[in-house]
Amino acid sequence: MCLAVPGRLLDVNGEDALARQGRVAFGGIVKQANLAYVPEARPGDYVLVHAGFAIAVIDEREAARTLDFLAAAGGGEGAGS
């Protein structure tokens, strides 16, 4: 099973579209993610991250729904935590 987790993009590093990286916050954890697949992503956006790659930009409401679902399934904290 593959799982993409939503996180909030904090900042973006790099100009080259293929090497563009960003710091993404997942609750209290911050990880680097490659942003090659989401050139439209800007700081403050929510992105779905799978295997170190941001694969889609989603709205805050969808991110909260997904995080709440994961929390209910025992996979972490909900958006309201």
GROMACS .gro file of N, CA and C in nm, residues 64 67-68 71 77-81:
model
   27
   64ALA      N    1  -0.678   1.884   0.607
   64ALA     CA    2  -0.734   1.859   0.740
   64ALA      C    3  -0.817   1.731   0.742
   67LEU      N    4  -0.574   1.436   0.738
   67LEU     CA    5  -0.506   1.421   0.867
   67LEU      C    6  -0.601   1.367   0.974
   68ASP      N    7  -0.725   1.412   0.973
   68ASP     CA    8  -0.824   1.361   1.068
   68ASP      C    9  -0.851   1.213   1.045
   71ALA      N   10  -0.559   1.017   1.178
   71ALA     CA   11  -0.563   1.013   1.324
   71ALA      C   12  -0.666   0.911   1.372
   77GLU      N   13  -0.153   1.238   1.457
   77GLU     CA   14  -0.237   1.342   1.514
   77GLU      C   15  -0.328   1.401   1.408
   78GLY      N   16  -0.444   1.445   1.450
   78GLY     CA   17  -0.539   1.510   1.360
   78GLY      C   18  -0.504   1.656   1.338
   79ALA      N   19  -0.574   1.718   1.245
   79ALA     CA   20  -0.547   1.858   1.211
   79ALA      C   21  -0.575   1.951   1.327
   80GLY      N   22  -0.669   1.912   1.413
   80GLY     CA   23  -0.704   1.998   1.525
   80GLY      C   24  -0.614   1.982   1.645
   81SER      N   25  -0.515   1.896   1.638
   81SER     CA   26  -0.427   1.870   1.753
   81SER      C   27  -0.316   1.969   1.762
   0.00000   0.00000   0.00000
